[in-house]
Amino acid sequence: MDFESLPTAQPVARLIEEFHRLPGIGPKSAQRLTYYLLRAPEEQARALAQAILAVKDKIVLCSQCQNITDADPCLICRHPERDRTQICVVEEPLDILALERTGGYKGLYHVLHGVISPMDGVGPEDLKIRELLERLKDGEVQEVILATNPNLEGEATAMYLQNLLKPLGLKVTRLARGLPFGSDLEYADEVTLTRALEGRQEA
Amino acid sequence: MTTPKIYKTEAIVLKRSRLGEADSLLTLYTPYLGKIRAVAKGALRPKSKLGGHVELLSHSQMLLARGQNLDIVSQCQTLDSFLPLRDDLWRISCAVYLAELVDRFTEEHLENYPLFRLLLDSLRWLCWARDGGLVLRYFEIHLCHHLGYRPELGRCLGCGAPLQPRPSFFSPASGGVLCPRCGPGLARPLSLNALKVLRYLQRSSPAAASKLKLTPELSAEVEGVLRGYLRYLLEREVKSAAWLDELRRESIQQTVSTS
Ligand SMILES: [Zn+2]
Ligand SMILES: [Zn+2]
């Protein structure tokens, strides 16, 4: 049977519409996914629907670090061996995964869930900054590592946090910025090169 | 206007958002092609040759390929990344505000070379300006000029009489100043000093304008007048203006609390 030639039934149109609202999914992909599911075995469709619901029902934000988790506090915040004097501030939960893969960091995290983006009307009050300040109150944390992305919004957010945290008497550090591994000097832009020079280390 | 399949242009990146996995969707302002939207493929990958060259507010030389919907950036070399802006939250926020104004006030593919120049000169000026606010006011008044909304500051828009050196009124709807007889009830009051500042900004070069020193009160008045005019023309708020206000409030708080 050729689905494309039929006038679209309402539930089908609705599913296409829902897929289309997802990031990175255009109208064509939304159609393709919908028709794929129409043909797929029923168990597969149910499993997908249940997985989506489970994410919404069981996943919460960790009340301490704001990372997504199914248990509050999250595994990292609960871990007895993590260094509780350090907090690494990141933009998104995925950044934690990237840093954890290195295995080199033993402190805690804090997820902002975004960056300051004046043109989009996103200000500090839209980020988890109040929650960060709350965590710094009891004096256990001694160092805050700002690990926002090295682009304009990430740096603006880091500068804003720096100003905010400085008066609290903590050590505030930034991830070293510079050349990405495997990149080519020749193609590096001026900002990256300048930062790399500023952050040079004795060989 | 038709552009060849592959073309070369200078561009300032006004806006940049993520597209799919690793592409950037750019809004560019160019000297002869006006505003264009283009894709920088793979720009978010760490090893991308485009990466930092297509960062927000950098001025670059680009090679673009005409695509079906969006043009594709195939090569890019930074001419100026305005480095001094990038380490200063206030300056970079001012620059973002300029970019938002250009984006909001322009249509795609409409050439406006003087506006491109104004943006470029203003970004350079912001790098060293003592008073970032002054750069913004200069930009605002000349932006209006290059868009065909040059505010009339020489004669009354009500009765046509040349303006006397007296406190007057500013009317966004009329597009300029009203005299003390025509203005009351119709427009916001404008002090004589603010009128002088507006006139001076309108006829000066950036170098001359940068010598102005305004008291906080006068600076706030001129800002209010120009912002009101822009809001009237745009029929909505400029989003990054709210951020500038917030930054200023916080820096005042900080200086108050440390002194
Ligand atoms: Zn946690
Ligand atoms: Zn009059």
Short mmCIF file of C-alpha atoms and ligand atoms in Angstrom, two decimals:
data_model
loop_
_atom_site.label_atom_id
_atom_site.label_comp_id
_atom_site.label_asym_id
_atom_site.label_seq_id
_atom_site.Cartn_x
_atom_site.Cartn_y
_atom_site.Cartn_z
CA MET A 1 0.00 0.00 0.00
CA ASP A 2 1.25 3.47 -0.79
CA PHE A 3 0.67 5.72 2.20
CA GLU A 4 1.91 8.89 0.51
CA SER A 5 -0.92 8.90 -1.99
CA LEU A 6 -3.64 8.79 0.69
CA PRO A 7 -5.01 12.03 2.07
CA THR A 8 -3.30 12.29 5.45
CA ALA A 9 -5.44 10.96 8.28
CA GLN A 10 -5.69 13.27 11.26
CA PRO A 11 -3.64 11.17 13.78
CA VAL A 12 -0.93 10.84 11.15
CA ALA A 13 -0.87 14.56 10.54
CA ARG A 14 -0.64 15.10 14.26
CA LEU A 15 2.39 12.83 14.65
CA ILE A 16 4.11 14.51 11.70
CA GLU A 17 3.43 17.85 13.36
CA GLU A 18 4.90 16.63 16.68
CA PHE A 19 8.07 15.31 15.03
CA HIS A 20 8.42 18.54 13.11
CA ARG A 21 8.57 20.46 16.38
CA LEU A 22 11.70 18.59 17.47
CA PRO A 23 15.05 20.31 16.91
CA GLY A 24 16.78 19.39 13.67
CA ILE A 25 13.72 17.68 12.15
CA GLY A 26 12.39 19.24 8.97
CA PRO A 27 8.99 18.52 7.40
CA LYS A 28 10.43 15.75 5.17
CA SER A 29 12.12 13.93 8.06
CA ALA A 30 8.96 14.27 10.15
CA GLN A 31 7.01 12.54 7.40
CA ARG A 32 9.59 9.84 6.99
CA LEU A 33 9.65 9.05 10.72
CA THR A 34 5.86 8.98 10.89
CA TYR A 35 5.44 6.61 7.96
CA TYR A 36 8.23 4.46 9.32
CA LEU A 37 6.36 4.06 12.60
CA LEU A 38 3.13 3.29 10.77
CA ARG A 39 4.82 0.32 9.18
CA ALA A 40 6.85 -0.70 12.24
CA PRO A 41 5.70 -3.48 14.60
CA GLU A 42 3.35 -2.33 17.32
CA GLU A 43 5.84 -3.23 20.14
CA GLN A 44 8.37 -0.85 18.69
CA ALA A 45 5.92 2.04 18.64
CA ARG A 46 4.84 1.28 22.22
CA ALA A 47 8.44 1.06 23.41
CA LEU A 48 9.14 4.47 21.93
CA ALA A 49 6.05 6.02 23.48
CA GLN A 50 6.89 4.51 26.88
CA ALA A 51 10.49 5.66 26.69
CA ILE A 52 9.33 9.20 26.03
CA LEU A 53 6.88 9.11 28.93
CA ALA A 54 9.50 7.59 31.25
CA VAL A 55 11.86 10.47 30.49
CA LYS A 56 9.18 12.97 31.43
CA ASP A 57 7.89 11.05 34.48
CA LYS A 58 11.04 9.74 36.08
CA ILE A 59 13.70 12.25 35.14
CA VAL A 60 14.05 15.26 37.37
CA LEU A 61 16.69 17.88 37.92
CA CYS A 62 19.08 17.11 40.75
CA SER A 63 18.22 19.56 43.51
CA GLN A 64 21.92 20.23 44.05
CA CYS A 65 23.70 20.31 40.71
CA GLN A 66 20.63 20.66 38.41
CA ASN A 67 21.84 17.79 36.24
CA ILE A 68 19.15 15.53 34.84
CA THR A 69 18.78 12.43 36.98
CA ASP A 70 16.34 9.70 37.95
CA ALA A 71 17.35 9.88 41.60
CA ASP A 72 17.71 13.06 43.61
CA PRO A 73 20.45 13.89 44.53
CA CYS A 74 22.17 12.49 41.46
CA LEU A 75 24.90 9.85 41.47
CA ILE A 76 27.70 12.40 41.30
CA CYS A 77 26.34 14.58 44.09
CA ARG A 78 25.79 11.48 46.25
CA HIS A 79 29.18 9.92 45.55
CA PRO A 80 31.23 9.79 48.79
CA GLU A 81 34.54 10.13 46.98
CA ARG A 82 33.86 13.32 45.04
CA ASP A 83 35.71 16.41 46.15
CA ARG A 84 33.03 18.70 47.60
CA THR A 85 35.24 21.75 47.61
CA GLN A 86 35.15 22.13 43.82
CA ILE A 87 32.23 22.93 41.54
CA CYS A 88 32.59 22.93 37.80
CA VAL A 89 29.93 25.07 36.11
CA VAL A 90 28.75 23.87 32.69
CA GLU A 91 26.10 24.97 30.20
CA GLU A 92 24.33 21.67 29.54
CA PRO A 93 24.05 18.16 31.03
CA LEU A 94 25.91 16.77 28.00
CA ASP A 95 28.98 18.79 29.02
CA ILE A 96 29.16 16.73 32.22
CA LEU A 97 29.33 13.54 30.19
CA ALA A 98 32.21 14.97 28.17
CA LEU A 99 34.14 16.01 31.29
CA GLU A 100 33.44 12.72 33.07
CA ARG A 101 34.84 10.80 30.11
CA THR A 102 38.21 12.37 30.81
CA GLY A 103 38.20 10.80 34.27
CA GLY A 104 40.44 13.63 35.41
CA TYR A 105 37.96 15.65 37.44
CA LYS A 106 36.81 14.53 40.86
CA GLY A 107 34.79 17.53 42.03
CA LEU A 108 31.10 18.36 41.71
CA TYR A 109 29.20 20.04 38.88
CA HIS A 110 26.57 22.67 38.36
CA VAL A 111 24.44 22.85 35.21
CA LEU A 112 23.25 26.30 34.14
CA HIS A 113 20.85 24.97 31.49
CA GLY A 114 21.80 27.60 28.97
CA VAL A 115 23.90 30.72 28.54
CA ILE A 116 23.25 34.43 28.65
CA SER A 117 22.09 35.37 25.17
CA PRO A 118 20.92 38.98 25.07
CA MET A 119 19.60 38.83 21.49
CA ASP A 120 17.34 35.92 22.39
CA GLY A 121 16.24 37.63 25.56
CA VAL A 122 17.92 35.01 27.75
CA GLY A 123 19.28 36.62 30.91
CA PRO A 124 20.85 35.35 34.15
CA GLU A 125 17.42 34.91 35.73
CA ASP A 126 16.65 32.24 33.11
CA LEU A 127 19.65 30.17 34.16
CA LYS A 128 20.29 28.13 37.30
CA ILE A 129 22.45 30.86 38.82
CA ARG A 130 20.44 31.47 41.95
CA GLU A 131 20.75 27.74 42.70
CA LEU A 132 24.52 27.99 42.28
CA LEU A 133 24.78 30.90 44.71
CA GLU A 134 22.68 28.92 47.16
CA ARG A 135 25.19 26.06 47.03
CA LEU A 136 28.07 28.38 47.79
CA LYS A 137 26.55 29.73 50.99
CA ASP A 138 27.74 27.13 53.50
CA GLY A 139 31.41 27.78 52.71
CA GLU A 140 32.36 24.20 51.85
CA VAL A 141 33.09 25.05 48.22
CA GLN A 142 36.46 26.70 47.72
CA GLU A 143 36.85 26.71 43.95
CA VAL A 144 34.41 27.34 41.13
CA ILE A 145 35.60 26.28 37.69
CA LEU A 146 33.82 28.04 34.85
CA ALA A 147 33.56 25.62 31.94
CA THR A 148 31.20 27.43 29.58
CA ASN A 149 31.86 27.13 25.86
CA PRO A 150 34.58 29.33 24.34
CA ASN A 151 32.19 31.39 22.21
CA LEU A 152 30.69 34.81 22.71
CA GLU A 153 27.72 33.77 24.83
CA GLY A 154 29.73 31.26 26.86
CA GLU A 155 32.41 33.85 27.59
CA ALA A 156 29.87 36.55 28.43
CA THR A 157 28.24 34.13 30.88
CA ALA A 158 31.61 33.28 32.43
CA MET A 159 32.49 36.98 32.81
CA TYR A 160 29.13 37.64 34.39
CA LEU A 161 29.62 34.78 36.88
CA GLN A 162 33.15 35.91 37.61
CA ASN A 163 31.87 39.35 38.63
CA LEU A 164 29.17 37.74 40.71
CA LEU A 165 31.46 35.27 42.50
CA LYS A 166 34.49 37.46 43.05
CA PRO A 167 33.06 39.27 46.10
CA LEU A 168 32.39 35.89 47.76
CA GLY A 169 36.11 35.32 48.26
CA LEU A 170 36.26 32.01 46.38
CA LYS A 171 38.85 30.87 43.91
CA VAL A 172 37.26 31.29 40.48
CA THR A 173 39.00 29.65 37.52
CA ARG A 174 38.26 29.23 33.82
CA LEU A 175 39.04 26.26 31.63
CA ALA A 176 42.15 27.01 29.59
CA ARG A 177 41.12 28.16 26.15
CA GLY A 178 43.16 27.71 23.05
CA LEU A 179 43.85 25.37 20.22
CA PRO A 180 41.80 22.21 19.96
CA PHE A 181 43.83 19.01 19.78
CA GLY A 182 44.46 17.91 16.21
CA SER A 183 43.76 21.35 14.78
CA ASP A 184 46.03 23.29 12.53
CA LEU A 185 47.71 26.56 13.56
CA GLU A 186 47.31 27.86 10.06
CA TYR A 187 43.55 27.75 10.29
CA ALA A 188 43.21 29.04 13.83
CA ASP A 189 41.43 32.34 14.25
CA GLU A 190 42.92 35.33 16.02
CA VAL A 191 40.92 34.94 19.23
CA THR A 192 41.84 31.28 19.65
CA LEU A 193 45.50 31.97 18.92
CA THR A 194 45.65 34.86 21.35
CA ARG A 195 44.03 32.76 24.07
CA ALA A 196 46.39 29.89 23.35
CA LEU A 197 49.38 32.22 23.72
CA GLU A 198 48.02 33.67 26.95
CA GLY A 199 47.55 30.18 28.33
CA ARG A 200 50.96 28.85 27.28
CA GLN A 201 52.88 26.66 29.71
CA GLU A 202 56.55 25.98 30.26
CA ALA A 203 57.59 22.99 28.17
CA MET B 1 20.27 41.31 -7.67
CA THR B 2 21.81 38.11 -9.00
CA THR B 3 25.01 36.83 -7.51
CA PRO B 4 27.31 34.33 -9.18
CA LYS B 5 27.45 30.71 -8.00
CA ILE B 6 30.56 31.35 -5.97
CA TYR B 7 31.15 34.79 -4.60
CA LYS B 8 33.50 36.55 -2.26
CA THR B 9 32.45 39.13 0.27
CA GLU B 10 33.39 40.78 3.50
CA ALA B 11 30.92 40.07 6.25
CA ILE B 12 30.20 40.79 9.87
CA VAL B 13 28.47 37.97 11.74
CA LEU B 14 25.29 39.40 13.28
CA LYS B 15 23.80 36.19 14.53
CA ARG B 16 24.81 32.60 14.85
CA SER B 17 22.72 29.65 15.84
CA ARG B 18 23.16 25.93 15.84
CA LEU B 19 21.84 23.98 12.89
CA GLY B 20 21.69 20.22 13.27
CA GLU B 21 24.69 18.40 14.74
CA ALA B 22 27.60 20.68 14.00
CA ASP B 23 26.56 23.35 11.51
CA SER B 24 26.12 27.02 12.25
CA LEU B 25 23.39 29.12 10.73
CA LEU B 26 24.78 32.61 10.26
CA THR B 27 23.16 35.96 9.66
CA LEU B 28 25.77 38.09 7.91
CA TYR B 29 25.92 41.75 7.12
CA THR B 30 27.89 42.55 4.00
CA PRO B 31 28.94 45.80 2.30
CA TYR B 32 27.29 45.23 -1.08
CA LEU B 33 24.80 42.39 -0.61
CA GLY B 34 23.17 43.64 2.54
CA LYS B 35 22.03 40.99 4.99
CA ILE B 36 22.39 37.36 3.99
CA ARG B 37 21.85 34.08 5.75
CA ALA B 38 24.34 31.32 5.25
CA VAL B 39 25.38 27.96 6.64
CA ALA B 40 28.85 27.21 7.94
CA LYS B 41 29.00 23.44 7.68
CA GLY B 42 30.74 21.64 10.51
CA ALA B 43 31.68 24.93 12.18
CA LEU B 44 30.97 23.50 15.63
CA ARG B 45 33.42 20.63 15.22
CA PRO B 46 36.63 21.30 17.15
CA LYS B 47 38.81 20.74 14.10
CA SER B 48 36.74 22.91 11.77
CA LYS B 49 38.69 25.35 9.61
CA LEU B 50 35.74 27.72 9.79
CA GLY B 51 35.11 27.52 13.56
CA GLY B 52 36.41 30.69 15.18
CA HIS B 53 36.31 32.64 11.93
CA VAL B 54 32.54 32.63 11.91
CA GLU B 55 32.17 33.62 15.56
CA LEU B 56 29.56 36.20 16.44
CA LEU B 57 30.64 39.77 15.65
CA SER B 58 33.79 38.91 13.77
CA HIS B 59 34.60 40.70 10.57
CA SER B 60 35.75 38.25 7.92
CA GLN B 61 36.49 37.73 4.29
CA MET B 62 34.28 34.91 3.06
CA LEU B 63 33.86 32.76 0.03
CA LEU B 64 30.27 31.63 -0.34
CA ALA B 65 28.53 29.20 -2.64
CA ARG B 66 24.98 29.93 -3.63
CA GLY B 67 22.68 27.21 -2.33
CA GLN B 68 19.03 26.44 -2.98
CA ASN B 69 17.74 27.95 0.24
CA LEU B 70 20.78 29.15 2.08
CA ASP B 71 24.23 30.01 0.86
CA ILE B 72 27.14 27.92 2.09
CA VAL B 73 30.32 29.38 3.55
CA SER B 74 33.16 27.56 1.87
CA GLN B 75 36.11 29.59 3.09
CA CYS B 76 36.54 32.20 5.76
CA GLN B 77 39.40 34.33 7.00
CA THR B 78 39.06 36.71 9.92
CA LEU B 79 39.96 40.32 9.17
CA ASP B 80 39.21 41.62 12.64
CA SER B 81 37.78 39.81 15.64
CA PHE B 82 37.68 43.00 17.77
CA LEU B 83 39.68 41.26 20.46
CA PRO B 84 39.43 44.04 23.10
CA LEU B 85 35.67 43.59 23.07
CA ARG B 86 35.83 39.96 23.99
CA ASP B 87 37.28 40.34 27.47
CA ASP B 88 34.89 43.04 28.61
CA LEU B 89 31.33 42.14 29.42
CA TRP B 90 29.99 45.66 29.00
CA ARG B 91 31.70 46.29 25.66
CA ILE B 92 30.75 42.95 24.17
CA SER B 93 27.17 43.49 25.29
CA CYS B 94 27.15 46.89 23.58
CA ALA B 95 28.42 45.21 20.41
CA VAL B 96 25.69 42.58 20.59
CA TYR B 97 23.14 45.38 20.86
CA LEU B 98 24.50 46.98 17.65
CA ALA B 99 24.28 43.65 15.85
CA GLU B 100 20.70 43.15 16.99
CA LEU B 101 19.74 46.62 15.76
CA VAL B 102 21.19 45.95 12.31
CA ASP B 103 19.49 42.58 12.15
CA ARG B 104 16.11 43.94 13.17
CA PHE B 105 16.14 47.02 10.98
CA THR B 106 17.28 45.41 7.74
CA GLU B 107 15.76 43.11 5.16
CA GLU B 108 17.74 40.41 3.39
CA HIS B 109 19.57 41.25 0.17
CA LEU B 110 19.17 44.99 0.49
CA GLU B 111 22.48 46.73 -0.04
CA ASN B 112 23.33 49.52 2.40
CA TYR B 113 27.03 50.24 2.29
CA PRO B 114 26.94 53.24 4.65
CA LEU B 115 25.25 51.08 7.27
CA PHE B 116 27.91 48.38 6.90
CA ARG B 117 30.60 51.06 7.36
CA LEU B 118 28.81 52.46 10.38
CA LEU B 119 28.66 49.03 12.01
CA LEU B 120 32.31 48.32 11.28
CA ASP B 121 33.48 51.74 12.51
CA SER B 122 31.35 51.45 15.63
CA LEU B 123 32.71 48.01 16.52
CA ARG B 124 36.25 49.34 16.13
CA TRP B 125 35.39 52.36 18.23
CA LEU B 126 33.85 50.17 20.94
CA CYS B 127 37.20 48.44 21.34
CA TRP B 128 38.80 51.54 22.81
CA ALA B 129 35.91 53.85 23.70
CA ARG B 130 35.97 55.39 27.17
CA ASP B 131 32.19 55.56 27.14
CA GLY B 132 30.51 52.64 25.37
CA GLY B 133 27.16 54.38 25.72
CA LEU B 134 28.34 57.21 23.49
CA VAL B 135 29.15 54.74 20.73
CA LEU B 136 25.63 53.34 21.00
CA ARG B 137 24.02 56.78 20.76
CA TYR B 138 26.18 57.68 17.79
CA PHE B 139 25.27 54.42 16.13
CA GLU B 140 21.56 54.83 16.81
CA ILE B 141 21.29 58.30 15.35
CA HIS B 142 23.30 57.41 12.23
CA LEU B 143 21.45 54.11 11.84
CA CYS B 144 18.21 56.10 11.57
CA HIS B 145 19.87 58.33 9.01
CA HIS B 146 21.04 55.43 6.82
CA LEU B 147 17.61 53.83 6.97
CA GLY B 148 15.85 56.99 5.85
CA TYR B 149 14.57 58.05 9.29
CA ARG B 150 17.03 60.85 9.95
CA PRO B 151 15.56 62.76 12.91
CA GLU B 152 14.91 66.43 12.13
CA LEU B 153 16.81 68.52 14.67
CA GLY B 154 17.01 71.89 12.92
CA ARG B 155 13.46 73.14 12.63
CA CYS B 156 10.13 72.43 14.27
CA LEU B 157 8.18 69.66 12.57
CA GLY B 158 4.93 71.33 13.65
CA CYS B 159 5.24 74.90 12.37
CA GLY B 160 8.47 74.70 10.41
CA ALA B 161 10.18 77.47 12.38
CA PRO B 162 13.93 77.14 12.95
CA LEU B 163 14.53 75.86 16.48
CA GLN B 164 15.72 78.41 19.00
CA PRO B 165 18.30 77.46 21.64
CA ARG B 166 15.61 76.61 24.18
CA PRO B 167 14.25 73.45 25.78
CA SER B 168 12.02 71.78 23.18
CA PHE B 169 10.18 68.52 22.57
CA PHE B 170 10.95 65.29 20.74
CA SER B 171 8.26 63.41 18.87
CA PRO B 172 9.06 59.93 17.53
CA ALA B 173 5.85 59.95 15.48
CA SER B 174 6.80 63.21 13.74
CA GLY B 175 10.41 62.08 13.37
CA GLY B 176 12.14 64.90 15.21
CA VAL B 177 11.86 67.99 17.33
CA LEU B 178 8.87 70.23 18.05
CA CYS B 179 9.20 73.79 19.29
CA PRO B 180 7.95 74.92 22.74
CA ARG B 181 4.69 76.12 21.17
CA CYS B 182 3.90 72.99 19.08
CA GLY B 183 5.28 70.32 21.41
CA PRO B 184 3.39 70.40 24.73
CA GLY B 185 1.02 67.47 25.10
CA LEU B 186 2.23 65.86 21.87
CA ALA B 187 5.83 64.98 22.58
CA ARG B 188 8.33 64.35 25.36
CA PRO B 189 10.29 67.31 26.70
CA LEU B 190 13.85 67.65 25.44
CA SER B 191 16.39 69.74 27.34
CA LEU B 192 18.50 72.22 25.41
CA ASN B 193 21.67 70.27 26.25
CA ALA B 194 20.20 67.02 24.98
CA LEU B 195 19.18 68.75 21.74
CA LYS B 196 22.74 70.04 21.36
CA VAL B 197 24.19 66.58 21.96
CA LEU B 198 21.86 65.00 19.39
CA ARG B 199 22.80 67.64 16.82
CA TYR B 200 26.48 67.23 17.54
CA LEU B 201 26.30 63.43 17.23
CA GLN B 202 24.36 63.74 13.99
CA ARG B 203 26.93 65.89 12.23
CA SER B 204 30.20 64.55 13.71
CA SER B 205 32.64 61.84 12.80
CA PRO B 206 33.23 59.09 15.39
CA ALA B 207 36.58 60.70 16.23
CA ALA B 208 34.94 64.04 17.02
CA ALA B 209 31.99 62.47 18.81
CA SER B 210 34.29 60.42 21.03
CA LYS B 211 35.49 63.64 22.66
CA LEU B 212 32.07 64.35 24.13
CA LYS B 213 31.77 64.01 27.89
CA LEU B 214 28.23 63.69 29.16
CA THR B 215 26.95 63.80 32.70
CA PRO B 216 25.01 60.67 33.69
CA GLU B 217 21.74 62.66 33.60
CA LEU B 218 22.32 64.03 30.12
CA SER B 219 23.51 60.67 28.88
CA ALA B 220 20.33 59.04 30.24
CA GLU B 221 18.13 61.67 28.59
CA VAL B 222 19.74 61.27 25.17
CA GLU B 223 19.49 57.51 25.51
CA GLY B 224 15.82 57.73 26.40
CA VAL B 225 15.05 59.92 23.38
CA LEU B 226 16.86 57.71 20.88
CA ARG B 227 15.59 54.46 22.33
CA GLY B 228 12.06 55.81 22.24
CA TYR B 229 12.53 56.73 18.60
CA LEU B 230 13.92 53.28 17.71
CA ARG B 231 11.13 51.56 19.60
CA TYR B 232 8.61 53.62 17.67
CA LEU B 233 10.22 52.73 14.32
CA LEU B 234 10.61 49.06 15.18
CA GLU B 235 7.25 48.76 16.94
CA ARG B 236 8.85 46.58 19.60
CA GLU B 237 11.63 46.40 22.15
CA VAL B 238 15.21 45.61 21.28
CA LYS B 239 15.90 42.53 23.37
CA SER B 240 19.54 43.15 24.18
CA ALA B 241 18.68 46.64 25.49
CA ALA B 242 17.13 44.95 28.52
CA TRP B 243 20.42 43.15 29.14
CA LEU B 244 22.39 46.42 28.93
CA ASP B 245 20.02 47.91 31.51
CA GLU B 246 20.49 44.93 33.78
CA LEU B 247 24.29 45.07 33.53
CA ARG B 248 24.27 48.75 34.32
CA ARG B 249 22.01 48.26 37.32
CA GLU B 250 24.31 45.59 38.69
CA SER B 251 27.49 47.57 38.13
CA ILE B 252 25.93 50.52 39.95
CA GLN B 253 24.99 48.21 42.79
CA GLN B 254 28.53 46.89 42.92
CA THR B 255 30.14 50.31 42.96
CA VAL B 256 27.69 51.41 45.64
CA SER B 257 28.37 48.37 47.77
CA THR B 258 32.16 48.61 47.47
CA SER B 259 32.40 52.34 48.15
ZN ZN C 1 23.59 16.39 41.36
ZN ZN C 2 6.57 74.73 16.14
#
